[in-house]
C-alpha positions as a Python dict, from the first residue, in 0.01 Angstrom:
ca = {
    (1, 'X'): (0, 0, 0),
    (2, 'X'): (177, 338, -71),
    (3, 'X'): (151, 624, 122),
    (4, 'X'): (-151, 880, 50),
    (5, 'X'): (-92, 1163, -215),
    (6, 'X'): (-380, 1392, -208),
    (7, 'X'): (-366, 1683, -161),
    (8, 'X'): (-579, 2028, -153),
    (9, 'X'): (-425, 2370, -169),
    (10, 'X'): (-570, 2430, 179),
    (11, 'X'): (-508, 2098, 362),
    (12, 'X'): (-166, 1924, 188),
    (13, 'X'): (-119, 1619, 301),
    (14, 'X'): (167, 1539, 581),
    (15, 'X'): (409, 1334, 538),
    (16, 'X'): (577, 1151, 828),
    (17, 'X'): (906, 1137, 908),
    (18, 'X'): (926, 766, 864),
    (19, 'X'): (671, 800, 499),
    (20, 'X'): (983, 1053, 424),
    (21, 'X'): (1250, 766, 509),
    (22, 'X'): (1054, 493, 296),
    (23, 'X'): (1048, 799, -7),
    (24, 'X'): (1420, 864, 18),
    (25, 'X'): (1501, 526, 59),
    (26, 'X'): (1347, 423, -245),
    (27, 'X'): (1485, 691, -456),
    (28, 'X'): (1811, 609, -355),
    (29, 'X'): (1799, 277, -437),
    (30, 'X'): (1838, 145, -48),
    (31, 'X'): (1497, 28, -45),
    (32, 'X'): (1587, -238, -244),
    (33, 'X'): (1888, -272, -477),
    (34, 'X'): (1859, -205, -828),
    (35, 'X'): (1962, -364, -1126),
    (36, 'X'): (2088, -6, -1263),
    (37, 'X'): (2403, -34, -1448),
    (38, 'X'): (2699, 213, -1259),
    (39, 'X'): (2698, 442, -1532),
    (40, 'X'): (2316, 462, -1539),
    (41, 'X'): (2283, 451, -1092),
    (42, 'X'): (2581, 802, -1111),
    (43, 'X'): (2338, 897, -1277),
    (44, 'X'): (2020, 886, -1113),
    (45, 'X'): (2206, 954, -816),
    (46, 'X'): (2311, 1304, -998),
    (47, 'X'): (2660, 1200, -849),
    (48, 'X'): (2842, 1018, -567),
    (49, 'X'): (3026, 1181, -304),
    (50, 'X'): (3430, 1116, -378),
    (51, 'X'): (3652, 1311, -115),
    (52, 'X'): (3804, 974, -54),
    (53, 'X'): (3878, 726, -344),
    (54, 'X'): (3663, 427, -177),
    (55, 'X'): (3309, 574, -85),
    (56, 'X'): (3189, 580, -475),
    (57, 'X'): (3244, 237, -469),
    (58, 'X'): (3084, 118, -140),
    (59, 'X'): (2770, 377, -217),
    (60, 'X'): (2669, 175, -566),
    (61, 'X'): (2763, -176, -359),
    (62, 'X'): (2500, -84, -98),
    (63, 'X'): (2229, 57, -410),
    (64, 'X'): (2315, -207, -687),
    (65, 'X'): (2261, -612, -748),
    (66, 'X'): (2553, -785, -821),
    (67, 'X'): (2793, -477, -813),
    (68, 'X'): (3138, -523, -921),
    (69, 'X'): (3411, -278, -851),
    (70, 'X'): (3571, -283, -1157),
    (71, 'X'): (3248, -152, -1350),
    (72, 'X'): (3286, 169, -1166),
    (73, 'X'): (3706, 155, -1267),
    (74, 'X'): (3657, 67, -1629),
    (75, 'X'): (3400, 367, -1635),
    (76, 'X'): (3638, 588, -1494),
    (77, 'X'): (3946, 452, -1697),
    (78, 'X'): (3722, 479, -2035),
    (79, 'X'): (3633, 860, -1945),
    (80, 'X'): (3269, 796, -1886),
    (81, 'X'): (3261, 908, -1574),
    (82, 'X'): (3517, 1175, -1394),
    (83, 'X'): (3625, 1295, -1066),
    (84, 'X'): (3555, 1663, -1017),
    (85, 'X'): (3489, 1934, -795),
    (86, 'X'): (3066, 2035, -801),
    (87, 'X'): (2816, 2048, -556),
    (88, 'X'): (2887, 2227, -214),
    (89, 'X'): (3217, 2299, -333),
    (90, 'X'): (3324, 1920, -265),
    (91, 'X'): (3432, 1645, -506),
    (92, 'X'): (3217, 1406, -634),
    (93, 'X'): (3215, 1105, -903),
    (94, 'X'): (2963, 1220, -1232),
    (95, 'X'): (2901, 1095, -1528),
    (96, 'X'): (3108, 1280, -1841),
    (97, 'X'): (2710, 1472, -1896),
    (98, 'X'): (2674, 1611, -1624),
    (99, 'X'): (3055, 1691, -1541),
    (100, 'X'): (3014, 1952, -1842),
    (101, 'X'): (2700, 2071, -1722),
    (102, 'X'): (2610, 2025, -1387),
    (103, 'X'): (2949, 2160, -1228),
    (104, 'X'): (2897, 2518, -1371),
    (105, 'X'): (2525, 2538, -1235),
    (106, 'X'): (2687, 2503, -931),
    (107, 'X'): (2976, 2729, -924),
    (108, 'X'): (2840, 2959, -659),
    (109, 'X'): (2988, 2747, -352),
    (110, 'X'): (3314, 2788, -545),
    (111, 'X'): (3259, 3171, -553),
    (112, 'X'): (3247, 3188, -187),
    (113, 'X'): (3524, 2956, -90),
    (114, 'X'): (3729, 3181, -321),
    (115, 'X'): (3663, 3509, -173),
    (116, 'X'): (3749, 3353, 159),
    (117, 'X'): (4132, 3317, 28),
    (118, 'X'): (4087, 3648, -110),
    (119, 'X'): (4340, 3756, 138),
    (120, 'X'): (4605, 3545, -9),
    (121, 'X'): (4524, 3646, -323),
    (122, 'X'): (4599, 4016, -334),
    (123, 'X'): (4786, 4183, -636),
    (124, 'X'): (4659, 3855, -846),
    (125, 'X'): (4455, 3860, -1165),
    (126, 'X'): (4237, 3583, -1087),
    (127, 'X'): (4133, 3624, -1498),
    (128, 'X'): (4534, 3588, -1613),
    (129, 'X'): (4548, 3311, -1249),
    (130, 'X'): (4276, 3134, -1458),
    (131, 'X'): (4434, 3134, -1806),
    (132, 'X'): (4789, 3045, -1673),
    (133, 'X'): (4650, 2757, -1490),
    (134, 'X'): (4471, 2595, -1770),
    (135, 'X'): (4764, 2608, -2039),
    (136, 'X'): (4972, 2469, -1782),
    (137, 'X'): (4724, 2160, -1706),
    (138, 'X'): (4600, 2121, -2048),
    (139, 'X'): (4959, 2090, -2141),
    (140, 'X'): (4977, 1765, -1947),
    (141, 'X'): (4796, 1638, -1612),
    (142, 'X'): (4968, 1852, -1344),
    (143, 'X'): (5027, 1753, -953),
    (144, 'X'): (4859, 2027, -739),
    (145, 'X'): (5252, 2118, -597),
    (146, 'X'): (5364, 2142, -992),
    (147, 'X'): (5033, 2350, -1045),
    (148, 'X'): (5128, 2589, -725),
    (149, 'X'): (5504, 2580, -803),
    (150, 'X'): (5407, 2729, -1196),
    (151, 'X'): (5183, 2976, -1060),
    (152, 'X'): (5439, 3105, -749),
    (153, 'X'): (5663, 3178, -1070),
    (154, 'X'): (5393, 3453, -1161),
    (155, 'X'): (5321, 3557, -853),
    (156, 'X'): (5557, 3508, -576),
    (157, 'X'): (5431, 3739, -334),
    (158, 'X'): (5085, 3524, -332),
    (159, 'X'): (4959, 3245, -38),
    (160, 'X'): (5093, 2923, -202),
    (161, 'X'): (4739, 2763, -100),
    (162, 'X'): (4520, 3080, -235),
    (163, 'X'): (4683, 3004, -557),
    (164, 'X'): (4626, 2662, -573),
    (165, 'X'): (4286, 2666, -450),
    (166, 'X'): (4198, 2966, -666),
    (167, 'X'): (4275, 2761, -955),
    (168, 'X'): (4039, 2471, -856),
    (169, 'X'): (3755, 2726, -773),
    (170, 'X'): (3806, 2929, -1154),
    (171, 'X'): (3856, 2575, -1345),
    (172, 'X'): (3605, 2305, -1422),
    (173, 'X'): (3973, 2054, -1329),
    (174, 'X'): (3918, 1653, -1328),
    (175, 'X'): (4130, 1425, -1127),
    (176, 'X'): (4250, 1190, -1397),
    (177, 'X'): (4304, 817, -1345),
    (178, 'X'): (4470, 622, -1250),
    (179, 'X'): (4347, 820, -902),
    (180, 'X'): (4055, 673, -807),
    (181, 'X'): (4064, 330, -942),
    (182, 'X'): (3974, 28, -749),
    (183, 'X'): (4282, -76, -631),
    (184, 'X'): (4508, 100, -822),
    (185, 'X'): (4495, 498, -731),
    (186, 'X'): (4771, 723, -766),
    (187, 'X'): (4863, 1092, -654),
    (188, 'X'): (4637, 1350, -744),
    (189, 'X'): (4697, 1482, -1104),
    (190, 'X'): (4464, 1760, -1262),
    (191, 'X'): (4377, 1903, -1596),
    (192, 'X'): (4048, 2064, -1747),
    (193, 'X'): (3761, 1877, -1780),
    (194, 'X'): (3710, 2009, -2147),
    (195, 'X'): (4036, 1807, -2236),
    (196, 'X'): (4020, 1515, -2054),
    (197, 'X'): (3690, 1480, -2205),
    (198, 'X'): (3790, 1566, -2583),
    (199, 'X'): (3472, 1766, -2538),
    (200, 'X'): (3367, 2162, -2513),
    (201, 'X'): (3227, 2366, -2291),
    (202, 'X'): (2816, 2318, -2250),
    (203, 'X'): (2597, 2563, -2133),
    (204, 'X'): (2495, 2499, -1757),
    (205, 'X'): (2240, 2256, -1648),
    (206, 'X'): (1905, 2417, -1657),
    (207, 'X'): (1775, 2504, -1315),
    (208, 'X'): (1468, 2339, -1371),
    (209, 'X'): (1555, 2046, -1465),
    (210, 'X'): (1795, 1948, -1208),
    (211, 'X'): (1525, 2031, -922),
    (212, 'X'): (1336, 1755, -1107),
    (213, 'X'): (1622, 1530, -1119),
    (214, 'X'): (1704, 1647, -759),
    (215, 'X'): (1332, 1541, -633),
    (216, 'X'): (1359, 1213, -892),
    (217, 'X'): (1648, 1086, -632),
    (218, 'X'): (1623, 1306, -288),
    (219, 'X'): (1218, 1392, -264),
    (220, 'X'): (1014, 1479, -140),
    (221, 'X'): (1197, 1761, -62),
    (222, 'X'): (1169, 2142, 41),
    (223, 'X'): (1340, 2448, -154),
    (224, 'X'): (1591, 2460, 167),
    (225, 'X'): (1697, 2094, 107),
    (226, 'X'): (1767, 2112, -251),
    (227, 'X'): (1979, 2444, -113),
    (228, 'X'): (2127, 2235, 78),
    (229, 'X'): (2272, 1943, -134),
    (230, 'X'): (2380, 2204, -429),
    (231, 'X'): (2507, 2431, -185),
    (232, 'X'): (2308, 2704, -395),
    (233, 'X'): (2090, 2962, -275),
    (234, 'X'): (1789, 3203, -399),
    (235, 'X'): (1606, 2922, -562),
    (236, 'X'): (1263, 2957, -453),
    (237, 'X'): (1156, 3100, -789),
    (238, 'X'): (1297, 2783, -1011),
    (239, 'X'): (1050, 2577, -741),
    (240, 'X'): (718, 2827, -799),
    (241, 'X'): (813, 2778, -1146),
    (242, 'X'): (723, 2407, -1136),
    (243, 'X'): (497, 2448, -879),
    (244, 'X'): (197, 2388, -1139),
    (245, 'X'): (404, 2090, -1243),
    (246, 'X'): (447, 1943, -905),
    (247, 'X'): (248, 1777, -544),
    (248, 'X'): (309, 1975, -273),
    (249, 'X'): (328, 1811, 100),
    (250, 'X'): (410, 1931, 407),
    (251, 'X'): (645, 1719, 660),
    (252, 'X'): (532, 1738, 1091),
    (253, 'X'): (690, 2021, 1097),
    (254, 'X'): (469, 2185, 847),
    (255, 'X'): (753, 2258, 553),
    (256, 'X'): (621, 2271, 244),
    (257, 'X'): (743, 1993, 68),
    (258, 'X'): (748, 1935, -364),
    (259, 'X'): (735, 1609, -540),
    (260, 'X'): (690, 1460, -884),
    (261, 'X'): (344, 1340, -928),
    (262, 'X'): (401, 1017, -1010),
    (263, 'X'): (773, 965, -792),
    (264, 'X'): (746, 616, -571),
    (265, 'X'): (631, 720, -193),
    (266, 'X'): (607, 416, 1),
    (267, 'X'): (420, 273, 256),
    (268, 'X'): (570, 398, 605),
    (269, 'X'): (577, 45, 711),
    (270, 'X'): (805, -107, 434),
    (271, 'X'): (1064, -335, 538),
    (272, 'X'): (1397, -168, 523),
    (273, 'X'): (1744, -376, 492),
    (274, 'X'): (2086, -273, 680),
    (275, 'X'): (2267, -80, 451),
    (276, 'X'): (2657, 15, 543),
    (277, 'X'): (2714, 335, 376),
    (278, 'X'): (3089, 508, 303),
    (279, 'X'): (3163, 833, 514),
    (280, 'X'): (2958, 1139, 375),
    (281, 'X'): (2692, 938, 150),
    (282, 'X'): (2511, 1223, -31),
    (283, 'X'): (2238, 1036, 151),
    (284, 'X'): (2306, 1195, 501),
    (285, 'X'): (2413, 1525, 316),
    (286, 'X'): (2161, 1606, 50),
    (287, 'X'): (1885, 1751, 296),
    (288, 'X'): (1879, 2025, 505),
    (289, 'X'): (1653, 1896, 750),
    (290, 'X'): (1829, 1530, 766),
    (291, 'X'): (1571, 1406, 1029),
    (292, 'X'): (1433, 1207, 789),
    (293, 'X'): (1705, 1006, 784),
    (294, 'X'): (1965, 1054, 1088),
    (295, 'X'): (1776, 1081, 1448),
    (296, 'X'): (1782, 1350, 1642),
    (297, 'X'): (1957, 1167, 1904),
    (298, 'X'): (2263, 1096, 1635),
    (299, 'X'): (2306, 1445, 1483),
    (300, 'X'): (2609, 1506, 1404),
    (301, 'X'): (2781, 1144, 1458),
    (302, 'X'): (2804, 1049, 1124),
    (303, 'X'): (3043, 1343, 991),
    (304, 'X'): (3303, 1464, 1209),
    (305, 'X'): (3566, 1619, 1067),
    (306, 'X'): (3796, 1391, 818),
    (307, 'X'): (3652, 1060, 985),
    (308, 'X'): (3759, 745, 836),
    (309, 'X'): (3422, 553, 914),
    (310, 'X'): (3048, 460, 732),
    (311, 'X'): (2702, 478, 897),
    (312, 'X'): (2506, 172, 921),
    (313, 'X'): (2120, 224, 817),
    (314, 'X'): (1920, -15, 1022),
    (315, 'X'): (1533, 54, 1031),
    (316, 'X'): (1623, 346, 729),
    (317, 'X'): (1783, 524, 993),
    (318, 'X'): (2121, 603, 1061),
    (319, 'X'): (2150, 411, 1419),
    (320, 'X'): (2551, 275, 1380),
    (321, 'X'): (2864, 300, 1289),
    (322, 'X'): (3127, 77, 1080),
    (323, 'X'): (3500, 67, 998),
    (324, 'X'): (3711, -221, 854),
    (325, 'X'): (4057, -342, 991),
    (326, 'X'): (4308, -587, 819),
    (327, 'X'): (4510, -848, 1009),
    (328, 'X'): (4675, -1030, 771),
    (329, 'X'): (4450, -1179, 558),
    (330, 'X'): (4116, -1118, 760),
    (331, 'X'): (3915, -841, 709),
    (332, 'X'): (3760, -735, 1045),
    (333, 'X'): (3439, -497, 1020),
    (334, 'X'): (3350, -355, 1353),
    (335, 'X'): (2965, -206, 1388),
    (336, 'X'): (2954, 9, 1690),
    (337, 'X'): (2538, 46, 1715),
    (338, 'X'): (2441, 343, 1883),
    (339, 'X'): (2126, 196, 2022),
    (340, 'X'): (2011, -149, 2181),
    (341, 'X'): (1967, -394, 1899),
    (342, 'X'): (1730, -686, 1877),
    (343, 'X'): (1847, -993, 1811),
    (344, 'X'): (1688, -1035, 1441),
    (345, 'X'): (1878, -677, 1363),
    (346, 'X'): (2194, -798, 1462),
    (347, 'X'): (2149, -1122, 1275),
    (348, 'X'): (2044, -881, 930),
    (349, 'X'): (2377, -640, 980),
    (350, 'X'): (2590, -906, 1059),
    (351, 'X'): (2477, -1124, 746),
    (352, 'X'): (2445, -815, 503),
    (353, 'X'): (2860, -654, 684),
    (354, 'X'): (3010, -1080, 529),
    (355, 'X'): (2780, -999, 216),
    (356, 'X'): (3003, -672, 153),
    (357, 'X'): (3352, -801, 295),
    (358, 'X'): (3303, -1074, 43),
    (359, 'X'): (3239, -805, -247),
    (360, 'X'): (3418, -526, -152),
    (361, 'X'): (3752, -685, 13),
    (362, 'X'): (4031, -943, -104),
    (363, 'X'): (4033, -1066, 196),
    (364, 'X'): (4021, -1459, 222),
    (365, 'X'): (3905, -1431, 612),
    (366, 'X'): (3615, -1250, 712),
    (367, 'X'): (3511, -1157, 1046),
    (368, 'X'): (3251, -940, 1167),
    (369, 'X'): (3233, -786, 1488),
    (370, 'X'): (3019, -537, 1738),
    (371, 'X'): (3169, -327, 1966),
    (372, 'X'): (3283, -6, 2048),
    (373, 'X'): (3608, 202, 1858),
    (374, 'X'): (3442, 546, 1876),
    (375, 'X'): (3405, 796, 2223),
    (376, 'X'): (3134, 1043, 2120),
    (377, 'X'): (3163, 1218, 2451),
    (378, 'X'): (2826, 1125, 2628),
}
């Protein structure tokens, strides 16, 4: 039975937090996995989170049947899909589409992480910072200490790191392989995504369009969440735009909420499968109100800082923690649950944490643990 959709303009229905979970999950493809190809799920997913080289790999394990890590690679190594900097001024995994288009729709974060170096920056021309940069990288794949050595030459007087990250925030640049491959990685090299790709310049991503891609893999969702996961702002109008096009909700809290009219909104009381997820899944980052998916009780202990662990979904909601360790030949995965488990729940993690040791490891032992490796102060 899926969850009601009508509506009036006076009395929109509410959605509850958990008929938001079962939405979200769905989307996502954590309901249930997907038999999505990679290139087709980076897609949908309008990108995958890639500060670290592993996480892109672990988030299309835990949404895709049958997911092999070396689909991902051989995308990456054929050009299909790149490593660049885009939304919320972070980098992320995207298909060569939306690479060319999505990144300069959401150039603003870049804007503002620039004019906080601005400091380091004075006496540059960002405009001659920009063209020096991109002969030098289109030239051949440049190291980011080659990149800030060239550009010291110009301007020696300049912050070393203002230059460098000035650069990054003026150019669409791509890590190229092999950094990033599934076992194989290598230092960070850069050039321009236009020649990596063999491609030009595209006009931006239409607005409207990517809030309807947006709600296709994140709704329903508020103008404030979409905000949120492009790191974008001022985009009411682009929503009232569609509004004709689109179901409107409101959550308990009574935020209006938009959907597609005919996007998958689940029963509340779906069954929902452990799912480990890499440290900062777009998942736990692409609302602003992330209630829907992290409790209350656990803000803010699934991205601290650098950290070097996953969140474990159990119910749909973020209620653990995971990290693996080698000894030899034995991968260990700890869970560290962050509330009282029932016996059946511990039985599901522990059989789905060998089902992705097995898949995502070359380890020839496995062994799966609960306990306790983090001290969240309480």
């Amino acid at each position: 039975m899926a969850a009601k959709t009508h509506r009036t303009a006076a009395h929109p229905t509410v959605l509850s937090t958990r008929a938001l979970n079962r939405a979200t999950l769905d989307r996502q493809l954590l309901l249930r996995r997907s038999e999505m190809s990679a290139k087709d799920a980076v897609a949908h997913l309008l990108g995958l989170q890639a500060q670290n080289t592993k996480p892109p790999y672990f988030q299309l394990y835990s949404r895709l049947t049958d997911f092999d890590p070396e689909e991902l690679s051989a995308l990456m190594e054929s050009r299909e899909v790149v490593r660049i900097v885009t939304l919320r001024s972070t980098l992320h995994t995207h298909t060569a589409d939306d690479a060319l288009t999505l990144g300069p729709l959401v150039r603003a974060p870049r804007d503002r992480e620039l004019k906080s170096f601005r400091r380091g920056l004075e006496g540059v021309d960002l405009d001659r910072l920009a063209a020096v940069s991109q002969e030098f990288v289109e030239e051949r794949p440049r190291t980011l200490k080659d990149l800030r050595g060239e550009l010291l030459a110009h301007w020696p007087g300049a912050d070393p790191l203002a230059l460098s990250v000035a650069a990054r925030c003026l150019l669409p640049l791509v890590q190229v392989t092999p950094r990033g491959l599934w076992g194989r990685s290598g230092q960070v090299a850069l050039t321009t995504v236009e020649r990596w790709l063999g491609r030009p310049a595209e006009p931006a991503a239409a607005p409207d369009a990517t809030v309807l891609r947006y709600l296709g893999a994140f709704g329903p969702a508020s103008v404030m969440d979409f905000q949120a996961w492009a790191g974008l702002t001022r985009t009411k109008e682009v929503f009232e735009r569609l509004r004709p096009r689109l179901l409107t909700f409101r959550d308990e809290r009574g935020v209006e909420l938009f959907d597609l009219p005919d996007a998958p909104r689940p029963d509340p009381g779906t069954p929902a499968p452990p799912r480990f997820l890499p440290e900062f899944d777009n998942l736990l980052l692409g609302h602003a109100d992330r209630t829907r998916v992290i409790p209350a009780v656990n803000k803010g202990r699934n991205g601290v800082g650098n950290q070097a662990y996953g969140s474990v979904l159990i119910d749909g909601f973020f209620d653990a923690v995971w990290r693996v360790e080698r000894e030899g030949g034995t991968a260990i995965l700890t869970v560290q649950p962050l509330r009282s488990l029932v016996r059946d729940e511990r039985a599901e993690i522990a059989e789905e944490a060998a089902r992705m040791l097995t898949t995502m490891t070359d380890a020839t032992d496995h062994d799966v643990r609960f306990g306790t490796f983090l001290d969240f102060g309480d």
